[in-house]
Tab-separated table of C-alpha atoms in Angstrom:
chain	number	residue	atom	x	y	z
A	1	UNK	CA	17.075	-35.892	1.063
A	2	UNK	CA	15.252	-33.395	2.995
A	3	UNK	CA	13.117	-30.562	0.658
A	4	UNK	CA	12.975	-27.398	2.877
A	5	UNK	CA	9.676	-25.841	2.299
A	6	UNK	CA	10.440	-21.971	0.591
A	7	UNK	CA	7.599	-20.431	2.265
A	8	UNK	CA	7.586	-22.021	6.185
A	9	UNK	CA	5.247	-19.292	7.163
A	10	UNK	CA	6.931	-15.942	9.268
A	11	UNK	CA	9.342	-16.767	12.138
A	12	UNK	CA	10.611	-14.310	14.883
A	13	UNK	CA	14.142	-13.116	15.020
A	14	UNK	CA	15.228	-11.493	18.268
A	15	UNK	CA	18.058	-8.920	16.226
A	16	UNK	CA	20.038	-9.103	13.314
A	17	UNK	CA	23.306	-10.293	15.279
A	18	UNK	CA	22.879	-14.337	14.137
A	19	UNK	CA	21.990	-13.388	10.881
A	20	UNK	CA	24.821	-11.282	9.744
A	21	UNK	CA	27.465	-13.278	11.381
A	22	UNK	CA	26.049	-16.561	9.308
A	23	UNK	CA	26.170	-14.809	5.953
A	24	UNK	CA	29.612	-14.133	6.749
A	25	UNK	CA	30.104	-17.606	8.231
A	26	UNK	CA	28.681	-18.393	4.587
A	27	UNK	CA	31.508	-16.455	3.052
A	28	UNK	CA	29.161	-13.783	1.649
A	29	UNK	CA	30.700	-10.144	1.825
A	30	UNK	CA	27.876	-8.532	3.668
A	31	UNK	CA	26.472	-5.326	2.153
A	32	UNK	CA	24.200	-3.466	4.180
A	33	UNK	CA	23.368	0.071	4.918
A	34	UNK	CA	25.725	2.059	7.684
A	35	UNK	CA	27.057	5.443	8.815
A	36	UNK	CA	29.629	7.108	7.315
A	37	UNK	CA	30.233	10.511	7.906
A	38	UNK	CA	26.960	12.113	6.883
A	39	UNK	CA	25.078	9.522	5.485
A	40	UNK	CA	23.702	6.374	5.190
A	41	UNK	CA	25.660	4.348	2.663
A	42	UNK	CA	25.720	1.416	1.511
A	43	UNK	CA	29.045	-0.499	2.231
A	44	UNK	CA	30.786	-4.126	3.609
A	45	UNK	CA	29.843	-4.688	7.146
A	46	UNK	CA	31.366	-7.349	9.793
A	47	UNK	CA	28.866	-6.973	12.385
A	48	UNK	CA	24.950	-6.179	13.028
A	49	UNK	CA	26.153	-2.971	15.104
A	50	UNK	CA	27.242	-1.445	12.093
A	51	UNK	CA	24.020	-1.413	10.908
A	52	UNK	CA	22.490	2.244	11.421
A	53	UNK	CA	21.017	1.686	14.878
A	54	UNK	CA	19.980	5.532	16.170
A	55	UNK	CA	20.126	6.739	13.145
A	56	UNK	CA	17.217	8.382	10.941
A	57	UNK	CA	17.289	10.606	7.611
A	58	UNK	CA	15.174	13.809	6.594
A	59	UNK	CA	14.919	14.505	3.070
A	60	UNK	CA	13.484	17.249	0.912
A	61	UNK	CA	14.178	18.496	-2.513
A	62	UNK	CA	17.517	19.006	-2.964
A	63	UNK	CA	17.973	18.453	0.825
A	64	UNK	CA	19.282	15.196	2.783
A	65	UNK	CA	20.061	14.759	6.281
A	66	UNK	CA	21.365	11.988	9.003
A	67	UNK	CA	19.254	12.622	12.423
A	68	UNK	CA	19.997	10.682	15.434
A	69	UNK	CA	16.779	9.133	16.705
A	70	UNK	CA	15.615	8.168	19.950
A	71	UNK	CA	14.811	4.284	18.708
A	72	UNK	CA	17.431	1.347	18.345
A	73	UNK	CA	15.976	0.277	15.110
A	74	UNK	CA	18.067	-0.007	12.019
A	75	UNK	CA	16.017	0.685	9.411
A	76	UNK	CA	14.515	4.111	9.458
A	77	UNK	CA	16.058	5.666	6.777
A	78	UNK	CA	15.285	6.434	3.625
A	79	UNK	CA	17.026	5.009	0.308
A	80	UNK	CA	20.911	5.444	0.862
A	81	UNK	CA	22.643	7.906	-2.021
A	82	UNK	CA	23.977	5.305	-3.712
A	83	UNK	CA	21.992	2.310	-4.978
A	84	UNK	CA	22.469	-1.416	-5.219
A	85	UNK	CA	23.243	-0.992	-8.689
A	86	UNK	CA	26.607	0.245	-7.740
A	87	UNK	CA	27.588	-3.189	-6.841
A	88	UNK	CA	25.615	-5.331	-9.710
A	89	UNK	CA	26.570	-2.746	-12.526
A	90	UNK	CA	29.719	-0.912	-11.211
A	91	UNK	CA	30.422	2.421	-12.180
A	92	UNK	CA	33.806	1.923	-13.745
A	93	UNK	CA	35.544	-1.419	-14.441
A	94	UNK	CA	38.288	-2.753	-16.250
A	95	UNK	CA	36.829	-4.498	-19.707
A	96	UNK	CA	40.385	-5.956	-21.178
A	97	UNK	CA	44.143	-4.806	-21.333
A	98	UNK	CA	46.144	-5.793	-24.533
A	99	UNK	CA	49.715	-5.696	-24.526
A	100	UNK	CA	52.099	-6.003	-27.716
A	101	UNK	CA	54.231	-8.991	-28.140
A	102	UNK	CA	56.458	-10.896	-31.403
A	103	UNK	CA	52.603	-11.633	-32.985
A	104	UNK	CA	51.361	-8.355	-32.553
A	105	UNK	CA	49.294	-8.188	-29.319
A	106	UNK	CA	47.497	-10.577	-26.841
A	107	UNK	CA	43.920	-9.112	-25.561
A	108	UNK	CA	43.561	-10.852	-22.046
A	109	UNK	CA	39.605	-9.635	-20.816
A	110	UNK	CA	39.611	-9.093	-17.348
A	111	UNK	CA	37.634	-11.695	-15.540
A	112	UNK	CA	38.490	-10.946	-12.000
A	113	UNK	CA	35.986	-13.014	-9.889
A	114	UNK	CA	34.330	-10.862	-7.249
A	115	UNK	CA	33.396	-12.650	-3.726
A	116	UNK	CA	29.618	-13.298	-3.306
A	117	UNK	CA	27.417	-11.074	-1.600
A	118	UNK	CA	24.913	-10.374	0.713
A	119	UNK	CA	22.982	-7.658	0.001
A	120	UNK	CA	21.149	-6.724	3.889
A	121	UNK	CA	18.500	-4.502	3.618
A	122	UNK	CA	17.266	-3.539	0.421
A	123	UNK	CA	13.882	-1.560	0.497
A	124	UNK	CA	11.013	-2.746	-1.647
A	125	UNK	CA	11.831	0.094	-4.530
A	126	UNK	CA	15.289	-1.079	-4.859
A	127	UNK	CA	13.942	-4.968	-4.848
A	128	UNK	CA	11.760	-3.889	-8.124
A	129	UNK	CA	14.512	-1.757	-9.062
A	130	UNK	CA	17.076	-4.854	-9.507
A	131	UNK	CA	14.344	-6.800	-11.304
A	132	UNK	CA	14.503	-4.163	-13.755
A	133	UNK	CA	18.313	-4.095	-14.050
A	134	UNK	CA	18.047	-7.914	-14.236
A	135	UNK	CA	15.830	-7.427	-17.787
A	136	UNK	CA	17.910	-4.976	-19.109
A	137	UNK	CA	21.117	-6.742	-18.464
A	138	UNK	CA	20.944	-9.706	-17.766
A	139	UNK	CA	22.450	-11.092	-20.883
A	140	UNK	CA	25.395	-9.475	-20.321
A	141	UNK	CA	28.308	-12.561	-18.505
A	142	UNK	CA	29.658	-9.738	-15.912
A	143	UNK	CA	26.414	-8.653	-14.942
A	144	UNK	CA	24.811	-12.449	-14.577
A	145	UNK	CA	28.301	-13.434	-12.671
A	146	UNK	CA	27.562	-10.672	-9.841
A	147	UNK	CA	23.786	-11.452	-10.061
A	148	UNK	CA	23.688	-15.260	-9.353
A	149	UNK	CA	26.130	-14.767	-6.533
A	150	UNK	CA	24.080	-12.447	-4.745
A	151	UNK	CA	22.108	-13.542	-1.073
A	152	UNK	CA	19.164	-10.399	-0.962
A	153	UNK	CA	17.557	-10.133	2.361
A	154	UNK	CA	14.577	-7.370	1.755
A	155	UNK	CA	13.471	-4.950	4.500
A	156	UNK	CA	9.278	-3.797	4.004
A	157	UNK	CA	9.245	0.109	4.619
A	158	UNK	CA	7.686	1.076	7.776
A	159	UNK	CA	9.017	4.631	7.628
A	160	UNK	CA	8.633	6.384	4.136
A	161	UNK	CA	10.230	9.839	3.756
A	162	UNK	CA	9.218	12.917	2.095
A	163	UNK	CA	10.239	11.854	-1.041
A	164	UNK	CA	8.799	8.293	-1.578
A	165	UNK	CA	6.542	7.742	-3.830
A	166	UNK	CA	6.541	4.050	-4.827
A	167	UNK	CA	2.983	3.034	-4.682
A	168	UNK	CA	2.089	5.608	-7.269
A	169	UNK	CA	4.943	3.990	-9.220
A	170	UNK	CA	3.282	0.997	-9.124
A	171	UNK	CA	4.969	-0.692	-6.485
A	172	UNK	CA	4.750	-0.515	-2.368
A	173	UNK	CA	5.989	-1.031	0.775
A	174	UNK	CA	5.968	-4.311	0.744
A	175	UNK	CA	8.215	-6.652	-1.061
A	176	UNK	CA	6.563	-9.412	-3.182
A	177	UNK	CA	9.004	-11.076	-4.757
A	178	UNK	CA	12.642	-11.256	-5.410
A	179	UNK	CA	14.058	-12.030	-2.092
A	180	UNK	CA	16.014	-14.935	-0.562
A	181	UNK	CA	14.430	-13.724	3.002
A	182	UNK	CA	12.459	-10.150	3.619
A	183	UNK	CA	12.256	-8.745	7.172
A	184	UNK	CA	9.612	-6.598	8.782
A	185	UNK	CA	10.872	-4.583	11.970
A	186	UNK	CA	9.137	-4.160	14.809
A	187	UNK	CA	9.316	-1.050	16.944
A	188	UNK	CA	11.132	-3.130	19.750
A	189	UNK	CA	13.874	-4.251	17.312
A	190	UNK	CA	12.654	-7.695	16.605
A	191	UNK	CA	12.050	-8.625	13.223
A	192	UNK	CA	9.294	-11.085	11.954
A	193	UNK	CA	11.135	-13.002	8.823
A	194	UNK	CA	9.800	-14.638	5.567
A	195	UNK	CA	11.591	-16.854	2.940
A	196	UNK	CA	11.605	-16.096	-0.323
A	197	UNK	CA	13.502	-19.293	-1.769
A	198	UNK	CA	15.070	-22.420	-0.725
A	199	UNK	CA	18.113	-20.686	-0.209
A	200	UNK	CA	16.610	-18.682	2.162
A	201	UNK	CA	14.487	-21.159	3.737
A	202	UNK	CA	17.696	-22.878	4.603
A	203	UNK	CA	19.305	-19.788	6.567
A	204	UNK	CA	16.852	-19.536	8.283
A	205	UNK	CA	16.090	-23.166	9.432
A	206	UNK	CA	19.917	-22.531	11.393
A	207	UNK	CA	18.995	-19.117	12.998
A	208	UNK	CA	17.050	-19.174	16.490
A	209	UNK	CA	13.773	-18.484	15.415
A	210	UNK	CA	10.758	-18.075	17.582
A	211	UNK	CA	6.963	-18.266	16.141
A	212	UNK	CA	5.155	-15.285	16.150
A	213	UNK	CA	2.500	-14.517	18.144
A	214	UNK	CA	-0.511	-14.185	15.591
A	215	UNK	CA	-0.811	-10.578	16.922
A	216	UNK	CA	2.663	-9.799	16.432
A	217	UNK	CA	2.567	-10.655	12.408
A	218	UNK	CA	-0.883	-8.470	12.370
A	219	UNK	CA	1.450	-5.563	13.878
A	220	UNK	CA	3.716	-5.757	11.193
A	221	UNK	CA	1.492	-6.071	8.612
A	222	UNK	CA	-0.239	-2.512	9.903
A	223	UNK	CA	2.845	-1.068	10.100
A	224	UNK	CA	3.774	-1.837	6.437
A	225	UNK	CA	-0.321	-1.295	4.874
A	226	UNK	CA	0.711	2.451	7.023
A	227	UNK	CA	3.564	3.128	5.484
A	228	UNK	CA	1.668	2.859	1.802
A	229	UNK	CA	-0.696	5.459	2.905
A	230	UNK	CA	2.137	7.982	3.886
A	231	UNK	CA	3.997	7.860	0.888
A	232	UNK	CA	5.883	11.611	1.121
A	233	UNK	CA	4.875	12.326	-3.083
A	234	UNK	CA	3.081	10.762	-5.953
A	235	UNK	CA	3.186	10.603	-9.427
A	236	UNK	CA	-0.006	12.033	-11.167
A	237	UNK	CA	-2.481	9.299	-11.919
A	238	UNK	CA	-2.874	8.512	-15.616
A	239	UNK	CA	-1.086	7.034	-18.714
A	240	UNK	CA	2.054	9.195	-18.679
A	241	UNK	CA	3.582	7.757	-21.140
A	242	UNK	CA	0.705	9.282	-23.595
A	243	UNK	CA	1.393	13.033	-21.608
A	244	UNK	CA	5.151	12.882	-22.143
A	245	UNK	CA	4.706	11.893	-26.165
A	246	UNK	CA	1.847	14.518	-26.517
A	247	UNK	CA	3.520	17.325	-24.404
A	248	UNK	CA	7.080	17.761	-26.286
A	249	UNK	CA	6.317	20.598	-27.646
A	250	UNK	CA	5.271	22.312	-24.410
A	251	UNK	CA	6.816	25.395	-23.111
A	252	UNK	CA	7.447	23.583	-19.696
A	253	UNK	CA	10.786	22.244	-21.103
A	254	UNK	CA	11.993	25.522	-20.486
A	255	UNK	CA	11.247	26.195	-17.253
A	256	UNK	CA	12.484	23.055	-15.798
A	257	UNK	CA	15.459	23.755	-18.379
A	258	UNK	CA	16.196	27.442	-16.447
A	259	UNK	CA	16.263	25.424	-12.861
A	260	UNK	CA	18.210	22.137	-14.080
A	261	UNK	CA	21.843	22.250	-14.345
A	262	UNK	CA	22.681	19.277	-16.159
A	263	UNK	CA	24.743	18.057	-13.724
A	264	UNK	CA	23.490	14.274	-14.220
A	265	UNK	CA	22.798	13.783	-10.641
A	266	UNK	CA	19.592	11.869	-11.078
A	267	UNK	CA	21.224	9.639	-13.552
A	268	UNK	CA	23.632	8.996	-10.915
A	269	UNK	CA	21.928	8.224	-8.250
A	270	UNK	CA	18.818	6.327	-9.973
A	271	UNK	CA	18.489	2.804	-9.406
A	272	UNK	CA	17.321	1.814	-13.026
A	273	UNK	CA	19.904	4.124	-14.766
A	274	UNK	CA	22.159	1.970	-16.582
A	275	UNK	CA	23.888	4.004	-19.622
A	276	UNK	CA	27.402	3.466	-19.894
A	277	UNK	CA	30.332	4.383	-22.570
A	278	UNK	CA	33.759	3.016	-23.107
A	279	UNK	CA	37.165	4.903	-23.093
A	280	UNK	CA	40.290	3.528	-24.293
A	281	UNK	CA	43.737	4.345	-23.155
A	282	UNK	CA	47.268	3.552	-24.096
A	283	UNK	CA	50.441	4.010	-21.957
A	284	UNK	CA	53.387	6.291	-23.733
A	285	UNK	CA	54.713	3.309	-25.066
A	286	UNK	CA	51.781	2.266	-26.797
A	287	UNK	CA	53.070	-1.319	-25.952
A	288	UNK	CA	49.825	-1.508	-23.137
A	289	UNK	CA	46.631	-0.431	-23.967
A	290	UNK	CA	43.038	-0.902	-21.796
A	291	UNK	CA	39.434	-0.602	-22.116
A	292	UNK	CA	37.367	0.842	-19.460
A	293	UNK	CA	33.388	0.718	-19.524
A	294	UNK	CA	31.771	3.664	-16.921
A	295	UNK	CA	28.553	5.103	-15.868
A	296	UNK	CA	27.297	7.873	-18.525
A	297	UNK	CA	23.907	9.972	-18.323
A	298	UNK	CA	22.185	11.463	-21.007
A	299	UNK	CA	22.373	15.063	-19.482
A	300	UNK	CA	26.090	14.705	-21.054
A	301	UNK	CA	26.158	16.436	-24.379
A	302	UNK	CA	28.005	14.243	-25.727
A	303	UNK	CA	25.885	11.033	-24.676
A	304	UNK	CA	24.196	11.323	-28.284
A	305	UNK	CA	25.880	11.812	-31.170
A	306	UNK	CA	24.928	11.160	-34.559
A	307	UNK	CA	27.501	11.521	-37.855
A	308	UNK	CA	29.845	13.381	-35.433
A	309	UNK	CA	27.628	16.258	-33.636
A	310	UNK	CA	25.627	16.345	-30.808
A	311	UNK	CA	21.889	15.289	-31.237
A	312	UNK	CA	20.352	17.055	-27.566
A	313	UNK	CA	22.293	20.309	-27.695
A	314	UNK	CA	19.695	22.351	-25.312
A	315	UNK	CA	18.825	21.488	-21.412
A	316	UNK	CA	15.428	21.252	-22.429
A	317	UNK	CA	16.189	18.807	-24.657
A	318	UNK	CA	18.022	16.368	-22.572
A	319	UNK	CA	15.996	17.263	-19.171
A	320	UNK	CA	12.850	15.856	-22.010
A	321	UNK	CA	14.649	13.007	-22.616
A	322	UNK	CA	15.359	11.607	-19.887
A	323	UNK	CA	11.923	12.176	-18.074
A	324	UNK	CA	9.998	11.525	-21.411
A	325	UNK	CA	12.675	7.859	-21.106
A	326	UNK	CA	12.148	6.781	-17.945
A	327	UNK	CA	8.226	6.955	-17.697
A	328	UNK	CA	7.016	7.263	-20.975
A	329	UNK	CA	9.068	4.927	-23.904
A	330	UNK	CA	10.711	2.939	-21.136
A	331	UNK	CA	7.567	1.162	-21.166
A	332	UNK	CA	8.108	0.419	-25.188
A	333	UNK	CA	11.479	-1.104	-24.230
A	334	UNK	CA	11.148	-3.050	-21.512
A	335	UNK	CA	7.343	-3.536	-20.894
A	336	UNK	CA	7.260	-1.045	-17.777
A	337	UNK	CA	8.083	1.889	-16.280
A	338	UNK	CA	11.863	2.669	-15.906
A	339	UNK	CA	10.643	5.047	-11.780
A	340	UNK	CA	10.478	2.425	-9.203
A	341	UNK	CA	9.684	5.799	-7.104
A	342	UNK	CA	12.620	5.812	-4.662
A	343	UNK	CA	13.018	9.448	-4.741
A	344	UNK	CA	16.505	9.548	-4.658
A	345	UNK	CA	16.331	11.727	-8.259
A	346	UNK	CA	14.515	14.191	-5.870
A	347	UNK	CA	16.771	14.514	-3.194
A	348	UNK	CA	20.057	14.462	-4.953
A	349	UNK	CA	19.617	17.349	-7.421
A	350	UNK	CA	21.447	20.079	-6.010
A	351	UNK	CA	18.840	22.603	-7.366
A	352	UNK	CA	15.624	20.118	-5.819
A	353	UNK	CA	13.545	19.379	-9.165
A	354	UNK	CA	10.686	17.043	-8.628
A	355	UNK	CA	10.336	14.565	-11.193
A	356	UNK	CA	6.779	14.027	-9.501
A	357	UNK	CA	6.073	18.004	-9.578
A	358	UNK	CA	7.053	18.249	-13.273
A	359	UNK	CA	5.338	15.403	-14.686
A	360	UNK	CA	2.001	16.646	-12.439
A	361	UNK	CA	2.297	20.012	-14.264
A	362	UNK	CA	2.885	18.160	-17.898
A	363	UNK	CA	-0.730	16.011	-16.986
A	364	UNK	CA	-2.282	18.839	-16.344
A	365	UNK	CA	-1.243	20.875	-19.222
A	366	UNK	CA	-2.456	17.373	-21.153
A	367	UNK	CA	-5.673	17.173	-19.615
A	368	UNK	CA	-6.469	20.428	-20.192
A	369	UNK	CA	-5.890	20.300	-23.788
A	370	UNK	CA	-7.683	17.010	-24.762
């Protein structure tokens, strides 16, 4: 028996062409990041050429655009709208149907088996950003069934946007770990490749390979130690989860509370977000019923109720929450920060609040006060 050594040392891949077509050769579904109507998504691809070649992204506050770029590389965007999360933790499944018979009813959980998956292109943040899902849930069965059937080939960011700010999250550019392979692109479209596990070792012992000239790995290494030193934002330096606990009381709520609608975008669209609630439904009948778990966010009023009424009535409230949450007692919880720094919070609320903006103005009002 052969052991395939996880870490060979970086190899040269010409495109992406062999690769995709193998992971579908495989029998993975291939997710990867493509074009559909104006924006990059995340969705099923049968070819490399779907891949979002001429394609770049602006973002800004509130703001989020496709650009057509002069280069034929595929990954200059920033984080798609969606997350991988969508595909790990669905928005809205099925959890059982129950249907009356002679001995009352028979529950029958829905255990639909979902193809495996190759998940092409996922940016450092949203590698860290599955490790955290993967603590939170990962003794749930449907979440561990998606999980261990998943093939992740990481991309290192060469071309942070405006709203990135993962180093100051306490991640980077670059991913460390996590990864079956993780690619680096070069500005002529090749892509130097490292293995992550034997699984990946393996795919790539059957793609052409080429070894890398020793300037060609420095290259990408510059262009990823770059792309930390132009992230777009940053979180202010300090131990926020001491600001948020001493700053509840601070008349900031408000103001972020007159701009923020409540609309539960950022829950939405984060990466690490993983609320849900349960809704049961009957047919007219009543000889079918079914229980459906889906996506909730604690901007919802109703998201936290105690003894039947609402516990976060005001915008202020919840807007305190959820910031106070994901960088402050998310650490008590899970042992880190809940903001892998992706930015997508930033660019997908429709009135363009800055988690990194709002939490700088919190430190300050901290550090002027102790």
């Amino acid at each position: 028996m052969t052991t395939i050594p996880v870490n060979p040392g970086p190899v040269l891949l010409a495109d992406l062409t062999e690769l995709v077509a193998t992971l579908r050769g495989d029998g993975y579904s291939v997710i990867a990041p493509t074009v559909r109507g104006d924006a990059v998504v995340l969705a099923e691809i049968d070819t490399a050429a779907q891949l979002p070649y001429g394609f770049g992204t602006e973002v800004e506050p509130g703001g989020y655009r496709v650009t057509p770029v002069d280069d034929r590389l595929a990954f200059t965007h920033v984080a798609s709208p969606q997350s991988w999360k969508a595909y790990l933790h669905p928005s809205r499944e099925r959890l059982w149907s129950a249907d009356r018979d002679a001995e009352g009813f028979t529950i029958t959980p829905d255990e639909s088996v979902e193809p495996p998956r190759a998940f092409v292109g996922v940016r450092p943040c949203d590698l860290r950003a599955i490790g955290v899902l993967d603590r939170v849930l990962e003794g749930g069965e449907r979440y561990r069934r998606r999980r261990d059937n998943v093939f992740i080939v990481a991309v290192n960011c060469t071309e942070p946007g405006s709203t990135c700010f993962c180093v100051s999250a306490g991640g980077g550019p670059r991913a460390e770990s996590g990864f079956d392979l993780a690619l680096t692109e070069l500005p002529d479209g090749r892509l130097v490749a490292e293995t992550g596990t034997p699984a990946g070792a393996e795919l790539l012992r059957r793609l052409r390979t080429q070894a890398p000239a020793a300037d060609t790995v420095d290259q990408a290494d510059r262009l990823v130690e770059s792309a930390a030193t132009r992230m777009g934002r940053a979180l202010p330096e300090g131990n926020l989860r001491d600001v948020l606990a001493a700053t509840r009381e601070s008349a900031h709520w408000d103001d972020v509370a007159s701009r923020c609608l409540t609309c539960g975008n950022c829950t939405m669209a984060c990466p690490t977000c993983f609320c849900t609630t349960v809704t049961d439904s009957t047919d007219l009948t009543g000889d079918h019923a079914e229980r459906w778990q889906q996506w909730d966010s604690c901007f919802d009023i109703d998201f936290a109720r105690i003894h039947g009424d609402e516990v976060r009535t005001s915008a202020p409230a919840r807007y305190r929450q959820w910031i106070s949450h994901k960088l402050g007692t998310w650490h008590d919880q899970f042992g880190e920060s809940g903001c892998v720094g992706c930015g997508r919070c930033v660019a997908w609320c429709p009135v363009g609040i800055d988690i990194t903006a709002e939490a700088a103005k919190l430190a300050d009002e901290y550090t002027q006060e102790h």
